[in-house]
Short mmCIF file of N, CA and C in Angstrom, two decimals:
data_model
loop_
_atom_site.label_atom_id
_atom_site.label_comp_id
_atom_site.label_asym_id
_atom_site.label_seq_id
_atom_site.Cartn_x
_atom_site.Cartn_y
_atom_site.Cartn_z
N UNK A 180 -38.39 19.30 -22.97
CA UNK A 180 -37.39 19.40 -24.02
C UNK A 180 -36.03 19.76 -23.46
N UNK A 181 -36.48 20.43 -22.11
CA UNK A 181 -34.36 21.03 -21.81
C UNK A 181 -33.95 19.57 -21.35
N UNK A 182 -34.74 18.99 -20.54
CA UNK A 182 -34.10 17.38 -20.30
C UNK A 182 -33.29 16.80 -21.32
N UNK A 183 -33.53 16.61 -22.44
CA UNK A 183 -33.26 15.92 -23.89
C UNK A 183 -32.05 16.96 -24.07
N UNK A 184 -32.01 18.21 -24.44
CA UNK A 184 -31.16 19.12 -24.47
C UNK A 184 -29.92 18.79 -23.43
N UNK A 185 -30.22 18.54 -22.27
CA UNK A 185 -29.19 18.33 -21.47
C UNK A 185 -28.14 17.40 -20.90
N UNK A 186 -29.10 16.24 -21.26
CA UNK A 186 -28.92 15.00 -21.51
C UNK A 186 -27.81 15.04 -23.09
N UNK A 187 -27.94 15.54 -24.05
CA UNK A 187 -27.47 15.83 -25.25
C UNK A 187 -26.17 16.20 -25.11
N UNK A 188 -26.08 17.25 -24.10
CA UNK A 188 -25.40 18.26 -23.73
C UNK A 188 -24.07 17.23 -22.87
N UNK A 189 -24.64 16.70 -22.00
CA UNK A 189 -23.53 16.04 -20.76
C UNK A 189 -22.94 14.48 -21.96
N UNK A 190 -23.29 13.98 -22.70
CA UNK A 190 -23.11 12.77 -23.71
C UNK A 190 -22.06 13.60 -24.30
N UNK A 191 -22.57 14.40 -25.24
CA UNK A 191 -21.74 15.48 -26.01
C UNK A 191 -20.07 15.70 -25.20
N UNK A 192 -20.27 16.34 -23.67
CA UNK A 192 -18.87 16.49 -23.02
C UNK A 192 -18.40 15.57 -22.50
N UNK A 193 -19.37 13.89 -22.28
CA UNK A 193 -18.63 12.87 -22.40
C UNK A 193 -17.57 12.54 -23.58
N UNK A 194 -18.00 12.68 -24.17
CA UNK A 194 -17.04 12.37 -25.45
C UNK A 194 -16.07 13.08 -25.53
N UNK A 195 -16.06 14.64 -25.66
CA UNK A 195 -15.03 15.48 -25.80
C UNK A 195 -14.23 15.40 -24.99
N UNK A 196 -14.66 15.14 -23.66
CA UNK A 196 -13.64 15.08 -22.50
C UNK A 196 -13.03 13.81 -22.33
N UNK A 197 -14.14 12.62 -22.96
CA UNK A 197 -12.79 11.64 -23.83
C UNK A 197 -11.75 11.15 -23.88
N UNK A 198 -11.59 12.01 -25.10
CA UNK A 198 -10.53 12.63 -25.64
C UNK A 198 -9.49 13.14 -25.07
N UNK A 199 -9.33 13.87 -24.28
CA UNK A 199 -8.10 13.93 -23.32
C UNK A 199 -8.31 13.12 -22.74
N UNK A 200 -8.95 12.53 -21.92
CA UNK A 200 -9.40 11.18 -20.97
C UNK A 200 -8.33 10.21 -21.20
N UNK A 201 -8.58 9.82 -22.59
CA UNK A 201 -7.74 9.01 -23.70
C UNK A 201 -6.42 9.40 -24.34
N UNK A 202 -5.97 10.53 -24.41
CA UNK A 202 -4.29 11.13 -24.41
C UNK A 202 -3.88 10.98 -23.23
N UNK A 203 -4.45 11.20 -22.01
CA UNK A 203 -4.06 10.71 -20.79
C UNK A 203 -3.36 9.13 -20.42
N UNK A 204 -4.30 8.25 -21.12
CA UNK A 204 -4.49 6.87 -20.79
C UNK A 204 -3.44 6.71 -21.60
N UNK A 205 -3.08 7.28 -22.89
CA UNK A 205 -2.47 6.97 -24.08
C UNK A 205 -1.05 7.06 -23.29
N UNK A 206 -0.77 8.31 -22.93
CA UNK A 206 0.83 8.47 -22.46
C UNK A 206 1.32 7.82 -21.35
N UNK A 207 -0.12 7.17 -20.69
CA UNK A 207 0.53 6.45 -19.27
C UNK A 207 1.01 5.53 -19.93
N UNK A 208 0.11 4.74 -21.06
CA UNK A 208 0.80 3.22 -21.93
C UNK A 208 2.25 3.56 -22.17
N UNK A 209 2.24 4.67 -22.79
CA UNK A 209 3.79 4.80 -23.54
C UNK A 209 5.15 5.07 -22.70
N UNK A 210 4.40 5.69 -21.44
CA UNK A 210 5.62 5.89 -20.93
C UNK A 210 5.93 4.38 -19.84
N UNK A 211 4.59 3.77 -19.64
CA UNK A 211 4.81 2.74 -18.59
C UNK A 211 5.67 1.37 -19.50
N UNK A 212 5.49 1.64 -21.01
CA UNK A 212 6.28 0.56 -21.99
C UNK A 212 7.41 0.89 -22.29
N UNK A 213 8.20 1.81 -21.65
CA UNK A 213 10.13 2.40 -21.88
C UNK A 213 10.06 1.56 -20.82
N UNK A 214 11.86 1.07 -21.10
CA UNK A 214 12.73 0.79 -20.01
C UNK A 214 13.19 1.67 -19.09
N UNK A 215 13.03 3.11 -20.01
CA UNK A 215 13.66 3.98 -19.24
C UNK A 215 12.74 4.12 -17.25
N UNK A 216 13.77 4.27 -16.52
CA UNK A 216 12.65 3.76 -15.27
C UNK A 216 12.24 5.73 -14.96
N UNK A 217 12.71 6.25 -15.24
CA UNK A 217 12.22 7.50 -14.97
C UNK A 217 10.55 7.95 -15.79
N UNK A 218 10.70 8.03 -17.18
CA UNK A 218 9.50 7.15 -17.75
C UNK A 218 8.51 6.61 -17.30
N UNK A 219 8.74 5.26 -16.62
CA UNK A 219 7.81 4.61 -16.18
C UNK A 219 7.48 4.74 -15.36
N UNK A 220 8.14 5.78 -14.45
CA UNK A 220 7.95 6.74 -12.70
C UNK A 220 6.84 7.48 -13.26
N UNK A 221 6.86 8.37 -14.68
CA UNK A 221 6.29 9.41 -14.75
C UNK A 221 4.77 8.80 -14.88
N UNK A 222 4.64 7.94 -15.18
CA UNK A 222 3.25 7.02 -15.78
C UNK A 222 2.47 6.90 -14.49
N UNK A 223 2.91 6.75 -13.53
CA UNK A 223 2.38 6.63 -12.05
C UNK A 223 1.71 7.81 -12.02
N UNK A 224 2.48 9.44 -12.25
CA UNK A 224 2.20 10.78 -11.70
C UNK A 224 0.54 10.96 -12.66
N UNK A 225 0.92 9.98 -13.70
CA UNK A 225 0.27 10.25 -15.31
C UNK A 225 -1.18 10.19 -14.63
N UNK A 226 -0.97 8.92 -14.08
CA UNK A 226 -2.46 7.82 -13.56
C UNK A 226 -3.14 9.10 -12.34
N UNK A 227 -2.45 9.48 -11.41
CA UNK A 227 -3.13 10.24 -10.44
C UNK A 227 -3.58 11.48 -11.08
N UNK A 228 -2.61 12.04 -11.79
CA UNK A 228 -3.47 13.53 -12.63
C UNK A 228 -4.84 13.02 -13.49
N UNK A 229 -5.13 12.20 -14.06
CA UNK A 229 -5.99 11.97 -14.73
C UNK A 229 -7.19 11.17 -13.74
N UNK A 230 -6.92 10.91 -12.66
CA UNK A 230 -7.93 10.60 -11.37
C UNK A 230 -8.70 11.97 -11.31
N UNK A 231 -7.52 13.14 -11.07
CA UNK A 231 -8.25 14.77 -10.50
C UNK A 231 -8.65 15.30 -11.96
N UNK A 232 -8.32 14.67 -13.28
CA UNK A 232 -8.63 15.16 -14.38
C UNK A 232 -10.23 15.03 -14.13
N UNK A 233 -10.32 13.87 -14.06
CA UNK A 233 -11.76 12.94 -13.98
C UNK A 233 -13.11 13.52 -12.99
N UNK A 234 -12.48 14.05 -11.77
CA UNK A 234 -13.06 14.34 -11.15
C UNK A 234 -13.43 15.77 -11.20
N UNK A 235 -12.33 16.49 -11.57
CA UNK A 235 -12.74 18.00 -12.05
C UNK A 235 -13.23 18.27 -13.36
N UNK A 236 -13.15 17.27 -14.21
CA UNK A 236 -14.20 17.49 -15.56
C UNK A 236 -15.70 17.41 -15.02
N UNK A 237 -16.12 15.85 -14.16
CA UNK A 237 -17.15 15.65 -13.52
C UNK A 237 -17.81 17.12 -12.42
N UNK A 238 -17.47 17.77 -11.80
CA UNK A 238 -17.45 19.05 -10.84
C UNK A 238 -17.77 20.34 -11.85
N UNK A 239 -16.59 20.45 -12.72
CA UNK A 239 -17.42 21.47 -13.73
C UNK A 239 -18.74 21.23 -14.75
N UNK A 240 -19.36 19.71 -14.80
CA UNK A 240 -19.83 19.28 -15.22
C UNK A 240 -21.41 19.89 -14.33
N UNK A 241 -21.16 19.22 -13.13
CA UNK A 241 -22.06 20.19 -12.02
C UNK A 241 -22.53 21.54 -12.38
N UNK A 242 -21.50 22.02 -11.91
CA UNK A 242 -21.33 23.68 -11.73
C UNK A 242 -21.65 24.28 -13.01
N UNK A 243 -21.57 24.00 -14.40
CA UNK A 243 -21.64 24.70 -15.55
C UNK A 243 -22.81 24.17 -16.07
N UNK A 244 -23.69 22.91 -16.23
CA UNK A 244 -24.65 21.94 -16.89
C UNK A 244 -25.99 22.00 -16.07
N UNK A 245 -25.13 21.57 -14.80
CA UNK A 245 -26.42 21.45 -14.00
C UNK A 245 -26.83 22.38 -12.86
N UNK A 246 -26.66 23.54 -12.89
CA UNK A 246 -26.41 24.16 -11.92
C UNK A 246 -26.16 23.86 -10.10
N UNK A 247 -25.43 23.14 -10.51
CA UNK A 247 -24.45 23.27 -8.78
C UNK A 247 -25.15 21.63 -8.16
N UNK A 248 -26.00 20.91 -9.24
CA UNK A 248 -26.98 19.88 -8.06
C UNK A 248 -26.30 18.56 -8.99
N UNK A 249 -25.84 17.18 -8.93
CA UNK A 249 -25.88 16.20 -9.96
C UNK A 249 -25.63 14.86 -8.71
N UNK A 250 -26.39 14.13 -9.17
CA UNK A 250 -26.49 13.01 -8.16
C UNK A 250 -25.20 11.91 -8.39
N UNK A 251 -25.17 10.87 -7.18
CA UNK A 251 -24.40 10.04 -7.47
C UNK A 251 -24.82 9.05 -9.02
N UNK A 252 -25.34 8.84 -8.93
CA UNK A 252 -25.77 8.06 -10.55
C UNK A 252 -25.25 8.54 -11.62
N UNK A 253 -26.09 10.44 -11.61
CA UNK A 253 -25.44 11.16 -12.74
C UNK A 253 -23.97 11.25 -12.79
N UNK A 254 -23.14 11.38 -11.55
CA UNK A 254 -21.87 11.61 -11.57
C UNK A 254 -21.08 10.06 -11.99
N UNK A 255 -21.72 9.09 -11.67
CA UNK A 255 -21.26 7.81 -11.78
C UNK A 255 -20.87 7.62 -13.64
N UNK A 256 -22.88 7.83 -14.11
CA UNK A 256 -22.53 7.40 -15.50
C UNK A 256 -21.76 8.50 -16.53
N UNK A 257 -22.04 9.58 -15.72
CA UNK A 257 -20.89 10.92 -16.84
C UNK A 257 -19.73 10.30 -16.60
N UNK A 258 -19.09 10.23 -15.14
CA UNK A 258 -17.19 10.14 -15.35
C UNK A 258 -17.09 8.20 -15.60
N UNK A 259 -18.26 7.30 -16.07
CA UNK A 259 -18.23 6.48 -16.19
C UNK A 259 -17.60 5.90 -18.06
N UNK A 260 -18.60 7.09 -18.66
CA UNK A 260 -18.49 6.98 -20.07
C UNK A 260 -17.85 8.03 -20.80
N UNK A 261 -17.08 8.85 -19.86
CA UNK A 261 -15.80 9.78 -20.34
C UNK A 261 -14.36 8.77 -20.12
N UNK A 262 -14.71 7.66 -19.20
CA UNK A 262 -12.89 6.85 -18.96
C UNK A 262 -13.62 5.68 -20.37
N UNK A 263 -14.92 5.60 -20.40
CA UNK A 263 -14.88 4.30 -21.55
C UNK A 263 -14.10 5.21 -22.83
N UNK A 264 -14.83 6.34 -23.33
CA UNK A 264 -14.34 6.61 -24.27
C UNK A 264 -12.78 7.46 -24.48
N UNK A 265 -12.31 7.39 -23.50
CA UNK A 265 -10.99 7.54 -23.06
C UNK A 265 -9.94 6.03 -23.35
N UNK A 266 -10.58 5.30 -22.72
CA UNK A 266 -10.47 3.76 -22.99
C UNK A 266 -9.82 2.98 -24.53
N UNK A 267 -11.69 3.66 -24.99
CA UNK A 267 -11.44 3.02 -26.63
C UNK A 267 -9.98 3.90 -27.18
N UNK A 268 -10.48 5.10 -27.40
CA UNK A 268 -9.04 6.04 -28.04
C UNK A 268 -7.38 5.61 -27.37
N UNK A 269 -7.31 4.94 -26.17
CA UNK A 269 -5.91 4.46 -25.71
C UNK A 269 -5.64 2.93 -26.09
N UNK A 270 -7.03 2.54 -26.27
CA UNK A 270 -6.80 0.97 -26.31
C UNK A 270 -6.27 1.28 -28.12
N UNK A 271 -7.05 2.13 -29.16
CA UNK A 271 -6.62 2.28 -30.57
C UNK A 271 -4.72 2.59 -30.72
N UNK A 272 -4.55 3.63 -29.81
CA UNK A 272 -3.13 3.80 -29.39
C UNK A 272 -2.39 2.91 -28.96
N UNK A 273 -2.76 1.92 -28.33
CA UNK A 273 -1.75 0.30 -27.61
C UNK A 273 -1.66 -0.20 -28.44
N UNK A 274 -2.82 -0.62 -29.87
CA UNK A 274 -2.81 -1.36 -30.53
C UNK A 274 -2.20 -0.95 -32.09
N UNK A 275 -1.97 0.73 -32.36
CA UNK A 275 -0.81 0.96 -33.07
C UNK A 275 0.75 1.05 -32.93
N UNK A 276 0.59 1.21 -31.19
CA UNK A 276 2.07 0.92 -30.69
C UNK A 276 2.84 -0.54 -30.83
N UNK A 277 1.80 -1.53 -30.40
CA UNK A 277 2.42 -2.61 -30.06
C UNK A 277 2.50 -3.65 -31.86
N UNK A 278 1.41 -3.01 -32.86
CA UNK A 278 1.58 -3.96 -34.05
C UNK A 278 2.64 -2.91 -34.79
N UNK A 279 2.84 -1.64 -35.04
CA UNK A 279 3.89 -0.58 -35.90
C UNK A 279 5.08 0.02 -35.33
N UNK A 280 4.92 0.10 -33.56
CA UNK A 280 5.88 1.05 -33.23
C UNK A 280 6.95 0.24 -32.43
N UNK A 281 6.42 -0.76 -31.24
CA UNK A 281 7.40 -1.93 -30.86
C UNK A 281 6.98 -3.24 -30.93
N UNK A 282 7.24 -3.57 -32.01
CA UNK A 282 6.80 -4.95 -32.02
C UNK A 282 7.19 -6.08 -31.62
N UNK A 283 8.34 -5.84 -30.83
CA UNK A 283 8.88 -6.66 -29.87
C UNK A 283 8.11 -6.76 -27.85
N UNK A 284 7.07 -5.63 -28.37
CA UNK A 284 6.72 -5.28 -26.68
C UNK A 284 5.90 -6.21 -26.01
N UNK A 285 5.40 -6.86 -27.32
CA UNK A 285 4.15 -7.78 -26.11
C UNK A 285 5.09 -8.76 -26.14
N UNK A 286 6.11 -9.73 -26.88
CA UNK A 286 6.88 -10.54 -26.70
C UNK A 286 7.74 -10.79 -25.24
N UNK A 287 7.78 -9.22 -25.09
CA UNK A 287 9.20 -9.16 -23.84
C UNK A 287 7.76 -9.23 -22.55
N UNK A 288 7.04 -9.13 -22.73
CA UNK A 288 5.86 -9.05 -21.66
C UNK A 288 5.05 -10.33 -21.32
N UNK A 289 5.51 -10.81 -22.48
CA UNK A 289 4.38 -12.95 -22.27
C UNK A 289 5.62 -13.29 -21.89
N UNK A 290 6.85 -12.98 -22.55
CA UNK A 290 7.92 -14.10 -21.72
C UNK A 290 8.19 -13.67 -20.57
N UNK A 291 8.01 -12.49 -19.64
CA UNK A 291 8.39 -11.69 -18.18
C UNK A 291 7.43 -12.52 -17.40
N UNK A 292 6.06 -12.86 -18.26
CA UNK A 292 5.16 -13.48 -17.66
C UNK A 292 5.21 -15.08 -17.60
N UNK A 293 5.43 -15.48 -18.29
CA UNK A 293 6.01 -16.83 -18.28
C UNK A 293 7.03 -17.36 -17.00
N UNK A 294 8.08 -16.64 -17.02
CA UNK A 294 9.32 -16.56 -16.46
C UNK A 294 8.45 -16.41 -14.84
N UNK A 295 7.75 -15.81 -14.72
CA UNK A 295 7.16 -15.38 -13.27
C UNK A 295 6.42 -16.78 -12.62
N UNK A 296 5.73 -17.15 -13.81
CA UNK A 296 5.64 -18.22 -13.65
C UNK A 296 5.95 -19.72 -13.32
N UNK A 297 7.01 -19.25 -14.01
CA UNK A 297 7.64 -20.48 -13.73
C UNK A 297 8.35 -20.55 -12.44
N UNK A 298 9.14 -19.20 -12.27
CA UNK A 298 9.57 -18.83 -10.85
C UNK A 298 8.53 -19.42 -9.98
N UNK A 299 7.36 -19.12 -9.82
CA UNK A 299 6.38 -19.50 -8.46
C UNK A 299 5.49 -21.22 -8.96
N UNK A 300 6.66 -21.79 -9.60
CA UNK A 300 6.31 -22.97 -9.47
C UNK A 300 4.94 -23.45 -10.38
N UNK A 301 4.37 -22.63 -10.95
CA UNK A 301 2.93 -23.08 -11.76
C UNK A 301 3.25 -23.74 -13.32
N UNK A 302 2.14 -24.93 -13.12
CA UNK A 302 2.61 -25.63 -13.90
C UNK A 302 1.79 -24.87 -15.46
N UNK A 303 2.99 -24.51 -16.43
CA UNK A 303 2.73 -24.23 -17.53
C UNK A 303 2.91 -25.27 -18.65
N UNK A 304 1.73 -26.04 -19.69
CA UNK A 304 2.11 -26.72 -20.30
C UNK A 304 1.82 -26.12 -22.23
N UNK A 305 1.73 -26.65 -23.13
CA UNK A 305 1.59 -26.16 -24.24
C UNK A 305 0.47 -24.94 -24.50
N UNK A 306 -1.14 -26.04 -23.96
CA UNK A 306 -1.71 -25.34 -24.44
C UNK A 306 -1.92 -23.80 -23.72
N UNK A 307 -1.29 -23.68 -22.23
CA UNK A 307 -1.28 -22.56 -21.82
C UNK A 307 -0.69 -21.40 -22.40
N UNK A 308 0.36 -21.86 -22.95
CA UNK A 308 1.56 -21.40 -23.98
C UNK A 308 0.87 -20.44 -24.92
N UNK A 309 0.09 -21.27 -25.88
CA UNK A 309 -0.59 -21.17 -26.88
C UNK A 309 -1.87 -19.70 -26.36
N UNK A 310 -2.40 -20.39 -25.14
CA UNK A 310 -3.63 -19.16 -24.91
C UNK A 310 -2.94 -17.65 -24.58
N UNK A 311 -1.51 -17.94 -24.12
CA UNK A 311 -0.57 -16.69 -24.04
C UNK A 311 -0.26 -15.70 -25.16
N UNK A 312 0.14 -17.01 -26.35
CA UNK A 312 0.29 -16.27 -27.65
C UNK A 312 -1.12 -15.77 -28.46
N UNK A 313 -2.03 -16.07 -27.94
CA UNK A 313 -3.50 -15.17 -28.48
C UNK A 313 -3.44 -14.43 -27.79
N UNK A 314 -3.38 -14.03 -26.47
CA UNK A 314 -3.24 -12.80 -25.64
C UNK A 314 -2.37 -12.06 -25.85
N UNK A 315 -1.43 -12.03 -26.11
CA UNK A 315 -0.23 -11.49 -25.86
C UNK A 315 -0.19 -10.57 -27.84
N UNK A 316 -1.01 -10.82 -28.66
CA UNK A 316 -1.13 -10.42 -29.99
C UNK A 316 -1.64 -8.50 -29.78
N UNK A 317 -1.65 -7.86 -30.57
CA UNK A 317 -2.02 -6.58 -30.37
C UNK A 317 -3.30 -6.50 -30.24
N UNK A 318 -3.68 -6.89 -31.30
CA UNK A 318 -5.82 -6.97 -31.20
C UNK A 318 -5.96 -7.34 -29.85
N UNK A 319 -5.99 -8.74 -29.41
CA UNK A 319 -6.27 -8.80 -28.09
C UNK A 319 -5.73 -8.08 -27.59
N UNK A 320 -4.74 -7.60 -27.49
CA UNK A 320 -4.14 -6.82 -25.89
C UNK A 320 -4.85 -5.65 -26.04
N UNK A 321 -5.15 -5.11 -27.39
CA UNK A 321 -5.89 -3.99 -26.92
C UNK A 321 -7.30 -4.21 -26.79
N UNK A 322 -8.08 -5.25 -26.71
CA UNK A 322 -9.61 -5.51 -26.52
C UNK A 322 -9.04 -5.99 -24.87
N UNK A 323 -8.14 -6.83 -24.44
CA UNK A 323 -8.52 -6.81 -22.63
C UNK A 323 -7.93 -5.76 -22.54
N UNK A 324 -7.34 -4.44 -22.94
CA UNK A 324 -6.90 -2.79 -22.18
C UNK A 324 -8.27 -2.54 -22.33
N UNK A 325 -9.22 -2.53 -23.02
CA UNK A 325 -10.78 -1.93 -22.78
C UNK A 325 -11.38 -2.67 -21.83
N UNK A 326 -11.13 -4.42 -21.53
CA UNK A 326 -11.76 -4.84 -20.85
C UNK A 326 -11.34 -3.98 -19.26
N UNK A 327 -9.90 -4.05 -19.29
CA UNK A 327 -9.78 -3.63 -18.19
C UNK A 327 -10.15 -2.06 -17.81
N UNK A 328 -9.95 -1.64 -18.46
CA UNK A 328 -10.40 -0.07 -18.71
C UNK A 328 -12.05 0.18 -18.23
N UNK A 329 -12.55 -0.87 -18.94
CA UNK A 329 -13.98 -0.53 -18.21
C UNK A 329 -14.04 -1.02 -16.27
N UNK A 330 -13.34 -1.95 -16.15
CA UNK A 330 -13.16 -2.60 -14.75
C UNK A 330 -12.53 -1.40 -13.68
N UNK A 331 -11.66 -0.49 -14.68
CA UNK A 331 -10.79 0.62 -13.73
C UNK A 331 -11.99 1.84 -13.72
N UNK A 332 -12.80 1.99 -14.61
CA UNK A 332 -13.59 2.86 -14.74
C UNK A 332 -14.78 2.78 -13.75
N UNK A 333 -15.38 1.67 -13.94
CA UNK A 333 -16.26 1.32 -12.85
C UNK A 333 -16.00 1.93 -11.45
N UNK A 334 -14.10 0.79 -10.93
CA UNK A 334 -13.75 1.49 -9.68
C UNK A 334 -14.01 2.45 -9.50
N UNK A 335 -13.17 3.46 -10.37
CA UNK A 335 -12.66 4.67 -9.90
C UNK A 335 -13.66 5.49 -10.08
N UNK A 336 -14.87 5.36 -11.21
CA UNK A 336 -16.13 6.11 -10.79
C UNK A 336 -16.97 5.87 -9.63
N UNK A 337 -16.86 5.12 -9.35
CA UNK A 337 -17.78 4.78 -8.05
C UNK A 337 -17.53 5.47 -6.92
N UNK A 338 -16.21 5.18 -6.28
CA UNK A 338 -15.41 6.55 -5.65
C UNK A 338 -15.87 8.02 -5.68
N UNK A 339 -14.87 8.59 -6.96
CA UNK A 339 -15.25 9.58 -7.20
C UNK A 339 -16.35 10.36 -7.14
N UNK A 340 -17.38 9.50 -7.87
CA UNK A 340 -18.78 9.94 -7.71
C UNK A 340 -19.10 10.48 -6.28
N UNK A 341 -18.45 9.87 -5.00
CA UNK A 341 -19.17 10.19 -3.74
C UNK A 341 -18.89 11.55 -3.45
N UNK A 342 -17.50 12.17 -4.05
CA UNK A 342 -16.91 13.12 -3.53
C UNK A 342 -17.33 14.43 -4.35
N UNK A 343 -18.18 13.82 -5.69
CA UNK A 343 -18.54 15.19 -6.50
C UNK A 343 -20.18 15.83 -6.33
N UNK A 344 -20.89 14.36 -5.94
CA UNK A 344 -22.18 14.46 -6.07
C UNK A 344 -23.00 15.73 -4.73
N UNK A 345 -23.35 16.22 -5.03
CA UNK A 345 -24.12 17.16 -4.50
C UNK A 345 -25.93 17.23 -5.00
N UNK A 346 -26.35 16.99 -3.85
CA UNK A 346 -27.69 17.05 -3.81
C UNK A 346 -29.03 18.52 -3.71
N UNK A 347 -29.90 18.72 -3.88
CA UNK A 347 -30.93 20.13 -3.80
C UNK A 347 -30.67 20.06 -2.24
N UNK A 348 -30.44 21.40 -1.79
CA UNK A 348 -30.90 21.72 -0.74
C UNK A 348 -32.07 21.73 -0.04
N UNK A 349 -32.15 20.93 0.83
CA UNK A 349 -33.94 20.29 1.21
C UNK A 349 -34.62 22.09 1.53
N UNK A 350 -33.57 22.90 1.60
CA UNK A 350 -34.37 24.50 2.05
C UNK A 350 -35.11 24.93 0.40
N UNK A 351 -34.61 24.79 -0.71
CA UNK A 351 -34.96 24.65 -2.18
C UNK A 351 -36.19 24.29 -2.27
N UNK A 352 -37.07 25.27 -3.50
CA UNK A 352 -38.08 24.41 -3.97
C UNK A 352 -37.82 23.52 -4.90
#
């Protein structure tokens, strides 16, 4: 029964930890979408604090849950499904920013992209156009920020995981 309990327990501070996970993710969006370039400097600092966020939620996760032992797996799928649900709550935030708060933002971002395009010579014709303007809509942009979100999560848990996981001491019964 403490298995189930504990298991309960680490799901439970997946979620909660979340939640900041996801105010994290939230303010890197907002500040990386100003012109202001100081702003969008700070979004960089945003991304690395919430790396050591990740990893020291995962560590006290250890130290307080499991007493001092949690494998790479365990450490993988805890700081795996604290950035998903970090994820969903920033991707809900992109997608009230970009349909209520600038609704000019994904516009200035398909045409930056366009323009890049065209710069390096690739041939863009209508219907590419067209698959831009379904992407480039809020719904989608915030369903590929989860897609990608799970892709950054993966990475960066996989990593992490090596540096938190701690094993029984083979001297231990």
């Amino acid at each position: 029964m403490k298995s189930f309990d504990m298991q309960s327990n680490i799901a439970k501070s997946a979620m909660i930890n979340g939640l900041f996970i996801g105010l994290l993710l939230s303010v890197k969006f907002v500040f990386s979408a100003q012109t202001n370039n100081i702003l969008a400097s700070i979004s960089l600092g945003v991304s690395v604090y919430l790396l050591f966020v990740l990893y020291k939620m995962t560590f006290n996760l250890r130290e307080k849950e499991l007493d001092g032992i949690i494998t790479y797996r365990q450490a993988f799928h805890y700081m795996f499904k604290t950035y998903l649900y970090g994820s969903l709550i920033a991707s809900l935030v992109i997608l009230i920013y970009t349909k209520f708060i600038d609704k000019t933002y994904l516009d200035t971002i398909m045409n930056a992209q366009l323009k890049l395009y065209e710069t390096l010579k690739f041939n863009i014709d209508d219907q590419s156009i067209t698959m831009f303007e379904k992407m480039y809509k809020p719904a989608s942009f915030a369903l590929l920020n989860i897609l990608g979100s799970i892709i950054s999560g993966i990475f960066w848990s996989l990593i992490l995981s090596a540096f938190v996981k701690k094993d029984k001491s083979i001297f231990e019964n």
